[in-house]
PDB file of C-alpha atoms in Angstrom:
ATOM      1  CA  MET I 174     -84.530  54.099 -28.526  1.00  0.00           C
ATOM      2  CA  PRO I 175     -82.507  51.263 -30.121  1.00  0.00           C
ATOM      3  CA  PHE I 176     -84.748  48.713 -31.821  1.00  0.00           C
ATOM      4  CA  THR I 177     -83.560  45.892 -29.537  1.00  0.00           C
ATOM      5  CA  ASP I 178     -84.235  47.782 -26.269  1.00  0.00           C
ATOM      6  CA  SER I 179     -88.008  47.290 -26.077  1.00  0.00           C
ATOM      7  CA  ILE I 180     -89.208  43.885 -27.275  1.00  0.00           C
ATOM      8  CA  GLU I 181     -92.553  42.470 -26.158  1.00  0.00           C
ATOM      9  CA  TRP I 182     -92.583  38.664 -26.384  1.00  0.00           C
ATOM     10  CA  HIS I 183     -95.923  36.892 -26.717  1.00  0.00           C
ATOM     11  CA  GLU I 184     -96.665  33.198 -26.966  1.00  0.00           C
ATOM     12  CA  SER I 185     -99.580  33.809 -29.346  1.00  0.00           C
ATOM     13  CA  LEU I 186    -101.297  36.852 -30.856  1.00  0.00           C
ATOM     14  CA  PRO I 187    -103.932  37.315 -33.528  1.00  0.00           C
ATOM     15  CA  SER I 188    -101.601  39.760 -35.334  1.00  0.00           C
ATOM     16  CA  THR I 189     -98.400  41.504 -34.263  1.00  0.00           C
ATOM     17  CA  MET I 190     -99.236  44.267 -36.756  1.00  0.00           C
ATOM     18  CA  GLN I 191    -102.523  45.005 -35.020  1.00  0.00           C
ATOM     19  CA  THR I 192    -100.993  44.903 -31.532  1.00  0.00           C
ATOM     20  CA  ALA I 193     -98.161  47.223 -32.617  1.00  0.00           C
ATOM     21  CA  ARG I 194    -100.694  49.583 -34.191  1.00  0.00           C
ATOM     22  CA  ASP I 195    -102.738  49.648 -30.977  1.00  0.00           C
ATOM     23  CA  ARG I 196     -99.587  50.429 -28.969  1.00  0.00           C
ATOM     24  CA  ALA I 197     -98.614  53.203 -31.410  1.00  0.00           C
ATOM     25  CA  LEU I 198    -102.061  54.784 -31.225  1.00  0.00           C
ATOM     26  CA  ALA I 199    -101.667  54.761 -27.433  1.00  0.00           C
ATOM     27  CA  GLY I 200     -98.388  56.691 -27.756  1.00  0.00           C
ATOM     28  CA  ALA I 201     -95.727  53.944 -27.904  1.00  0.00           C
ATOM     29  CA  PRO I 202     -92.324  55.371 -28.899  1.00  0.00           C
ATOM     30  CA  GLN I 203     -90.307  54.509 -31.968  1.00  0.00           C
ATOM     31  CA  GLY I 204     -88.436  51.244 -31.528  1.00  0.00           C
ATOM     32  CA  LEU I 205     -91.118  49.186 -29.788  1.00  0.00           C
ATOM     33  CA  VAL I 206     -91.147  45.623 -31.144  1.00  0.00           C
ATOM     34  CA  ILE I 207     -94.075  43.211 -30.824  1.00  0.00           C
ATOM     35  CA  THR I 208     -93.254  39.569 -31.513  1.00  0.00           C
ATOM     36  CA  ALA I 209     -95.210  36.324 -31.194  1.00  0.00           C
ATOM     37  CA  ARG I 210     -94.318  32.652 -31.448  1.00  0.00           C
ATOM     38  CA  GLU I 211     -97.451  32.195 -33.526  1.00  0.00           C
ATOM     39  CA  GLN I 212    -100.163  34.362 -35.058  1.00  0.00           C
ATOM     40  CA  THR I 213    -103.741  33.188 -35.364  1.00  0.00           C
ATOM     41  CA  ALA I 214    -104.824  35.946 -37.761  1.00  0.00           C
ATOM     42  CA  GLY I 215    -101.588  37.111 -39.395  1.00  0.00           C
ATOM     43  CA  ARG I 216    -101.997  39.269 -42.466  1.00  0.00           C
ATOM     44  CA  GLY I 217    -100.026  40.155 -45.546  1.00  0.00           C
ATOM     45  CA  ARG I 218    -100.479  42.653 -48.346  1.00  0.00           C
ATOM     46  CA  LEU I 219    -103.901  43.487 -49.785  1.00  0.00           C
ATOM     47  CA  GLY I 220    -105.699  41.964 -46.819  1.00  0.00           C
ATOM     48  CA  ARG I 221    -104.434  38.441 -47.447  1.00  0.00           C
ATOM     49  CA  THR I 222    -104.015  36.012 -44.559  1.00  0.00           C
ATOM     50  CA  TRP I 223    -100.467  35.024 -43.593  1.00  0.00           C
ATOM     51  CA  SER I 224     -99.811  31.506 -42.330  1.00  0.00           C
ATOM     52  CA  SER I 225     -97.934  31.978 -39.032  1.00  0.00           C
ATOM     53  CA  PRO I 226     -97.450  28.662 -37.204  1.00  0.00           C
ATOM     54  CA  LYS I 227     -95.079  28.066 -34.318  1.00  0.00           C
ATOM     55  CA  GLY I 228     -91.495  27.807 -35.478  1.00  0.00           C
ATOM     56  CA  GLY I 229     -91.499  31.073 -37.411  1.00  0.00           C
ATOM     57  CA  LEU I 230     -90.424  34.606 -36.563  1.00  0.00           C
ATOM     58  CA  TRP I 231     -93.346  37.029 -36.550  1.00  0.00           C
ATOM     59  CA  PHE I 232     -92.785  40.587 -35.399  1.00  0.00           C
ATOM     60  CA  SER I 233     -93.759  44.225 -35.960  1.00  0.00           C
ATOM     61  CA  LEU I 234     -91.806  47.402 -35.269  1.00  0.00           C
ATOM     62  CA  VAL I 235     -93.154  50.868 -34.437  1.00  0.00           C
ATOM     63  CA  LEU I 236     -91.442  53.716 -36.311  1.00  0.00           C
ATOM     64  CA  ARG I 237     -92.034  57.461 -36.243  1.00  0.00           C
ATOM     65  CA  PRO I 238     -89.957  58.548 -39.262  1.00  0.00           C
ATOM     66  CA  PRO I 239     -89.336  62.187 -40.207  1.00  0.00           C
ATOM     67  CA  LEU I 240     -90.362  61.470 -43.800  1.00  0.00           C
ATOM     68  CA  PRO I 241     -93.090  62.737 -46.113  1.00  0.00           C
ATOM     69  CA  PRO I 242     -95.718  60.114 -47.055  1.00  0.00           C
ATOM     70  CA  GLU I 243     -94.368  59.696 -50.589  1.00  0.00           C
ATOM     71  CA  LYS I 244     -91.032  58.451 -49.216  1.00  0.00           C
ATOM     72  CA  LEU I 245     -92.424  55.728 -46.946  1.00  0.00           C
ATOM     73  CA  GLY I 246     -92.016  52.965 -49.526  1.00  0.00           C
ATOM     74  CA  LEU I 247     -88.272  53.289 -49.104  1.00  0.00           C
ATOM     75  CA  LEU I 248     -88.617  52.084 -45.506  1.00  0.00           C
ATOM     76  CA  GLY I 249     -89.941  48.783 -46.803  1.00  0.00           C
ATOM     77  CA  LEU I 250     -86.946  48.479 -49.123  1.00  0.00           C
ATOM     78  CA  ALA I 251     -84.564  49.200 -46.242  1.00  0.00           C
ATOM     79  CA  PHE I 252     -86.261  46.596 -44.066  1.00  0.00           C
ATOM     80  CA  GLY I 253     -86.107  43.961 -46.816  1.00  0.00           C
ATOM     81  CA  VAL I 254     -82.430  44.607 -47.499  1.00  0.00           C
ATOM     82  CA  ALA I 255     -81.638  44.413 -43.769  1.00  0.00           C
ATOM     83  CA  ALA I 256     -83.406  41.065 -43.427  1.00  0.00           C
ATOM     84  CA  ALA I 257     -81.822  39.584 -46.550  1.00  0.00           C
ATOM     85  CA  ASP I 258     -78.281  40.693 -45.694  1.00  0.00           C
ATOM     86  CA  THR I 259     -78.626  39.410 -42.122  1.00  0.00           C
ATOM     87  CA  LEU I 260     -79.762  35.986 -43.311  1.00  0.00           C
ATOM     88  CA  ILE I 261     -76.990  35.820 -45.900  1.00  0.00           C
ATOM     89  CA  GLN I 262     -74.446  36.529 -43.173  1.00  0.00           C
ATOM     90  CA  ILE I 263     -75.911  34.024 -40.695  1.00  0.00           C
ATOM     91  CA  THR I 264     -76.796  31.151 -43.036  1.00  0.00           C
ATOM     92  CA  GLY I 265     -74.505  31.651 -46.035  1.00  0.00           C
ATOM     93  CA  LEU I 266     -77.519  31.050 -48.284  1.00  0.00           C
ATOM     94  CA  PRO I 267     -78.234  33.138 -51.412  1.00  0.00           C
ATOM     95  CA  MET I 268     -81.256  35.240 -50.445  1.00  0.00           C
ATOM     96  CA  ALA I 269     -83.172  37.243 -53.038  1.00  0.00           C
ATOM     97  CA  LEU I 270     -85.828  39.966 -52.906  1.00  0.00           C
ATOM     98  CA  LYS I 271     -89.009  40.280 -54.947  1.00  0.00           C
ATOM     99  CA  TRP I 272     -90.585  43.724 -55.215  1.00  0.00           C
ATOM    100  CA  PRO I 273     -92.338  45.027 -53.297  1.00  0.00           C
ATOM    101  CA  ASN I 274     -92.141  42.890 -50.152  1.00  0.00           C
ATOM    102  CA  ASP I 275     -91.045  39.253 -50.518  1.00  0.00           C
ATOM    103  CA  LEU I 276     -87.932  37.411 -49.383  1.00  0.00           C
ATOM    104  CA  TYR I 277     -87.004  34.421 -51.545  1.00  0.00           C
ATOM    105  CA  LEU I 278     -84.704  31.412 -51.227  1.00  0.00           C
ATOM    106  CA  SER I 279     -84.354  28.624 -53.801  1.00  0.00           C
ATOM    107  CA  GLN I 280     -87.038  30.408 -55.852  1.00  0.00           C
ATOM    108  CA  ARG I 281     -89.586  29.917 -53.076  1.00  0.00           C
ATOM    109  CA  LYS I 282     -90.958  32.359 -50.533  1.00  0.00           C
ATOM    110  CA  LEU I 283     -89.043  32.389 -47.245  1.00  0.00           C
ATOM    111  CA  GLY I 284     -90.734  35.432 -45.779  1.00  0.00           C
ATOM    112  CA  GLY I 285     -92.367  38.755 -46.362  1.00  0.00           C
ATOM    113  CA  PHE I 286     -92.488  42.223 -44.893  1.00  0.00           C
ATOM    114  CA  LEU I 287     -95.373  44.644 -44.612  1.00  0.00           C
ATOM    115  CA  LEU I 288     -95.568  48.405 -44.111  1.00  0.00           C
ATOM    116  CA  GLU I 289     -98.664  50.152 -42.759  1.00  0.00           C
ATOM    117  CA  SER I 290     -98.733  53.889 -42.071  1.00  0.00           C
ATOM    118  CA  HIS I 291    -100.944  56.197 -40.030  1.00  0.00           C
ATOM    119  CA  LEU I 292    -101.212  59.743 -41.366  1.00  0.00           C
ATOM    120  CA  GLN I 293    -102.551  62.967 -39.884  1.00  0.00           C
ATOM    121  CA  SER I 294    -103.251  65.356 -42.771  1.00  0.00           C
ATOM    122  CA  ASP I 295     -99.980  65.310 -44.736  1.00  0.00           C
ATOM    123  CA  ARG I 296     -97.859  64.242 -41.771  1.00  0.00           C
ATOM    124  CA  VAL I 297     -96.698  60.717 -40.955  1.00  0.00           C
ATOM    125  CA  GLU I 298     -97.685  60.001 -37.361  1.00  0.00           C
ATOM    126  CA  PHE I 299     -96.257  56.479 -37.279  1.00  0.00           C
ATOM    127  CA  VAL I 300     -95.419  53.456 -39.412  1.00  0.00           C
ATOM    128  CA  ILE I 301     -95.648  49.782 -38.515  1.00  0.00           C
ATOM    129  CA  LEU I 302     -93.105  47.541 -40.232  1.00  0.00           C
ATOM    130  CA  GLY I 303     -93.797  43.830 -39.943  1.00  0.00           C
ATOM    131  CA  LEU I 304     -91.752  40.775 -40.885  1.00  0.00           C
ATOM    132  CA  GLY I 305     -92.820  37.163 -41.166  1.00  0.00           C
ATOM    133  CA  LEU I 306     -89.971  34.670 -41.584  1.00  0.00           C
ATOM    134  CA  ASN I 307     -90.260  30.901 -41.946  1.00  0.00           C
ATOM    135  CA  VAL I 308     -87.530  29.677 -39.612  1.00  0.00           C
ATOM    136  CA  ASN I 309     -88.010  26.234 -38.021  1.00  0.00           C
ATOM    137  CA  ILE I 310     -91.136  25.217 -39.937  1.00  0.00           C
ATOM    138  CA  PRO I 311     -91.270  21.730 -41.508  1.00  0.00           C
ATOM    139  CA  ALA I 312     -92.930  21.356 -44.896  1.00  0.00           C
ATOM    140  CA  ASP I 313     -95.994  19.585 -43.502  1.00  0.00           C
ATOM    141  CA  SER I 314     -96.774  22.566 -41.249  1.00  0.00           C
ATOM    142  CA  PHE I 315     -97.591  24.751 -44.257  1.00  0.00           C
ATOM    143  CA  PRO I 316    -101.109  24.638 -45.695  1.00  0.00           C
ATOM    144  CA  ALA I 317    -101.171  22.166 -48.590  1.00  0.00           C
ATOM    145  CA  GLU I 318    -101.725  24.905 -51.169  1.00  0.00           C
ATOM    146  CA  LEU I 319     -98.585  26.764 -50.013  1.00  0.00           C
ATOM    147  CA  ARG I 320     -96.127  23.854 -49.906  1.00  0.00           C
ATOM    148  CA  PRO I 321     -94.994  24.104 -53.561  1.00  0.00           C
ATOM    149  CA  GLN I 322     -94.158  27.804 -53.211  1.00  0.00           C
ATOM    150  CA  ALA I 323     -93.000  28.218 -49.588  1.00  0.00           C
ATOM    151  CA  THR I 324     -89.811  27.220 -47.827  1.00  0.00           C
ATOM    152  CA  SER I 325     -88.101  27.664 -44.453  1.00  0.00           C
ATOM    153  CA  LEU I 326     -84.578  27.756 -43.083  1.00  0.00           C
ATOM    154  CA  LEU I 327     -85.209  24.316 -41.583  1.00  0.00           C
ATOM    155  CA  ILE I 328     -86.239  22.873 -44.954  1.00  0.00           C
ATOM    156  CA  GLU I 329     -83.246  24.405 -46.734  1.00  0.00           C
ATOM    157  CA  THR I 330     -80.546  23.573 -44.188  1.00  0.00           C
ATOM    158  CA  ALA I 331     -81.897  20.720 -42.008  1.00  0.00           C
ATOM    159  CA  HIS I 332     -80.841  22.880 -39.026  1.00  0.00           C
ATOM    160  CA  GLU I 333     -82.886  24.827 -36.493  1.00  0.00           C
ATOM    161  CA  TYR I 334     -82.137  28.488 -35.809  1.00  0.00           C
ATOM    162  CA  SER I 335     -82.957  30.626 -32.785  1.00  0.00           C
ATOM    163  CA  PRO I 336     -85.805  33.012 -33.690  1.00  0.00           C
ATOM    164  CA  GLU I 337     -84.727  35.246 -30.801  1.00  0.00           C
ATOM    165  CA  SER I 338     -81.166  35.547 -32.131  1.00  0.00           C
ATOM    166  CA  LEU I 339     -82.413  36.153 -35.672  1.00  0.00           C
ATOM    167  CA  LEU I 340     -84.762  38.856 -34.408  1.00  0.00           C
ATOM    168  CA  ARG I 341     -82.010  40.793 -32.657  1.00  0.00           C
ATOM    169  CA  ALA I 342     -79.643  40.483 -35.620  1.00  0.00           C
ATOM    170  CA  ILE I 343     -82.303  41.671 -38.085  1.00  0.00           C
ATOM    171  CA  LEU I 344     -83.280  44.578 -35.833  1.00  0.00           C
ATOM    172  CA  ASP I 345     -79.653  45.667 -35.499  1.00  0.00           C
ATOM    173  CA  ALA I 346     -79.274  45.642 -39.275  1.00  0.00           C
ATOM    174  CA  ALA I 347     -82.636  47.365 -39.791  1.00  0.00           C
ATOM    175  CA  GLU I 348     -81.658  50.183 -37.438  1.00  0.00           C
ATOM    176  CA  GLY I 349     -78.524  50.810 -39.479  1.00  0.00           C
ATOM    177  CA  ARG I 350     -80.432  50.743 -42.753  1.00  0.00           C
ATOM    178  CA  TYR I 351     -83.119  53.022 -41.334  1.00  0.00           C
ATOM    179  CA  ALA I 352     -80.508  55.671 -40.715  1.00  0.00           C
ATOM    180  CA  ALA I 353     -78.673  55.081 -44.003  1.00  0.00           C
ATOM    181  CA  ALA I 354     -78.804  57.167 -47.138  1.00  0.00           C
ATOM    182  CA  ILE I 355     -81.487  56.058 -49.587  1.00  0.00           C
ATOM    183  CA  ALA I 356     -79.211  55.483 -52.606  1.00  0.00           C
ATOM    184  CA  PRO I 357     -77.212  52.618 -51.038  1.00  0.00           C
ATOM    185  CA  ILE I 358     -80.476  50.911 -50.019  1.00  0.00           C
ATOM    186  CA  VAL I 359     -81.833  50.921 -53.572  1.00  0.00           C
ATOM    187  CA  ALA I 360     -78.460  49.865 -54.972  1.00  0.00           C
ATOM    188  CA  ARG I 361     -78.280  46.891 -52.597  1.00  0.00           C
ATOM    189  CA  TRP I 362     -81.891  45.908 -53.373  1.00  0.00           C
ATOM    190  CA  ASN I 363     -81.001  45.842 -57.075  1.00  0.00           C
ATOM    191  CA  GLU I 364     -78.125  43.476 -56.299  1.00  0.00           C
ATOM    192  CA  LEU I 365     -80.530  41.102 -54.513  1.00  0.00           C
ATOM    193  CA  ASP I 366     -83.409  41.531 -56.962  1.00  0.00           C
ATOM    194  CA  ALA I 367     -84.953  38.154 -57.838  1.00  0.00           C
ATOM    195  CA  ALA I 368     -86.981  39.584 -60.736  1.00  0.00           C
ATOM    196  CA  ARG I 369     -84.460  41.656 -62.696  1.00  0.00           C
ATOM    197  CA  GLY I 370     -84.414  40.576 -66.335  1.00  0.00           C
ATOM    198  CA  ARG I 371     -87.437  38.303 -65.914  1.00  0.00           C
ATOM    199  CA  PRO I 372     -90.732  38.673 -67.790  1.00  0.00           C
ATOM    200  CA  LEU I 373     -93.582  39.701 -65.529  1.00  0.00           C
ATOM    201  CA  ARG I 374     -97.070  41.093 -65.330  1.00  0.00           C
ATOM    202  CA  VAL I 375     -98.009  43.868 -62.902  1.00  0.00           C
ATOM    203  CA  GLN I 376    -101.569  44.665 -61.836  1.00  0.00           C
ATOM    204  CA  TYR I 377    -102.001  48.260 -60.659  1.00  0.00           C
ATOM    205  CA  GLU I 378    -104.925  50.647 -60.301  1.00  0.00           C
ATOM    206  CA  GLY I 379    -107.238  48.298 -62.187  1.00  0.00           C
ATOM    207  CA  HIS I 380    -104.835  47.890 -65.093  1.00  0.00           C
ATOM    208  CA  GLY I 381    -102.267  45.306 -66.124  1.00  0.00           C
ATOM    209  CA  VAL I 382     -98.948  45.663 -67.894  1.00  0.00           C
ATOM    210  CA  GLU I 383     -96.501  43.049 -69.162  1.00  0.00           C
ATOM    211  CA  GLY I 384     -92.810  43.530 -69.712  1.00  0.00           C
ATOM    212  CA  THR I 385     -89.366  42.778 -68.338  1.00  0.00           C
ATOM    213  CA  ALA I 386     -88.236  43.782 -64.850  1.00  0.00           C
ATOM    214  CA  ALA I 387     -85.456  46.372 -64.977  1.00  0.00           C
ATOM    215  CA  GLY I 388     -84.709  46.920 -61.293  1.00  0.00           C
ATOM    216  CA  LEU I 389     -85.724  49.830 -59.089  1.00  0.00           C
ATOM    217  CA  SER I 390     -85.495  53.553 -59.662  1.00  0.00           C
ATOM    218  CA  PRO I 391     -83.673  55.804 -57.154  1.00  0.00           C
ATOM    219  CA  ASP I 392     -86.979  56.492 -55.379  1.00  0.00           C
ATOM    220  CA  GLY I 393     -87.859  52.787 -55.074  1.00  0.00           C
ATOM    221  CA  ALA I 394     -90.287  52.397 -57.989  1.00  0.00           C
ATOM    222  CA  LEU I 395     -90.319  49.171 -59.998  1.00  0.00           C
ATOM    223  CA  LEU I 396     -88.978  49.742 -63.527  1.00  0.00           C
ATOM    224  CA  VAL I 397     -90.606  47.681 -66.275  1.00  0.00           C
ATOM    225  CA  GLU I 398     -89.446  47.574 -69.879  1.00  0.00           C
ATOM    226  CA  THR I 399     -92.490  47.338 -72.162  1.00  0.00           C
ATOM    227  CA  PRO I 400     -92.822  47.371 -75.960  1.00  0.00           C
ATOM    228  CA  SER I 401     -93.772  51.041 -75.724  1.00  0.00           C
ATOM    229  CA  GLY I 402     -90.947  52.021 -73.389  1.00  0.00           C
ATOM    230  CA  GLN I 403     -89.913  51.898 -69.739  1.00  0.00           C
ATOM    231  CA  ILE I 404     -92.446  52.683 -67.033  1.00  0.00           C
ATOM    232  CA  ALA I 405     -92.041  53.190 -63.281  1.00  0.00           C
ATOM    233  CA  LEU I 406     -94.609  51.727 -60.864  1.00  0.00           C
ATOM    234  CA  HIS I 407     -94.843  52.761 -57.195  1.00  0.00           C
ATOM    235  CA  SER I 408     -97.412  50.105 -56.286  1.00  0.00           C
ATOM    236  CA  GLY I 409     -98.839  46.948 -57.769  1.00  0.00           C
ATOM    237  CA  GLU I 410     -99.016  43.175 -57.649  1.00  0.00           C
ATOM    238  CA  VAL I 411     -96.240  41.301 -59.467  1.00  0.00           C
ATOM    239  CA  GLN I 412     -96.669  37.949 -61.209  1.00  0.00           C
ATOM    240  CA  TRP I 413     -93.687  36.310 -62.897  1.00  0.00           C
ATOM    241  CA  LEU I 414     -94.341  34.898 -66.366  1.00  0.00           C
TER     242      LEU I 414
END
């Protein structure tokens, strides 16, 4: 089913991720999209809350990919590239991506994407891919602590955009990327990489490492140049230095 064929529109939801997960557990097919004009309990990575006021684009997509669990991270890369390329085409603005799941503009966060999977033994039963995008949100609608680091299309352009049109354009691009070969996805991510060449610190598995970002490996791992050599990380929390 094409990703734009089954879209559920909601005025308000606690979380589109949770609603999409509930639908998937009930047997919803690949391609179902849950979107809300606002979320009251939106979430990001590592259990963090995600500010989701009216004026943004908040949606989650049900996927049932024929992939082994170790390849699922590449779906997040494909989704991020699709969103960034779509926004570049529509707005003409220089989007950038921060591993593993952030969309940046003017060195501030414009949006983020989230991947949650449901496994049965070693088989992927379904994946929920979510995207939160700050579209028509004025600066004073962000929590005070987020204003220095967050932005929106409205702030950057002084123009409003149709969340509905953006949704359909991003879904069209995501469907193409979903079916694409993995190598072009990683190559395009590296072209949009906001961190490449920058010093950073990565927290992973209770440890921390500092070095210089060196792009992504063919399987989507973050490459970090350290004094003792290059390492590849498949998960972690990135802080720029």
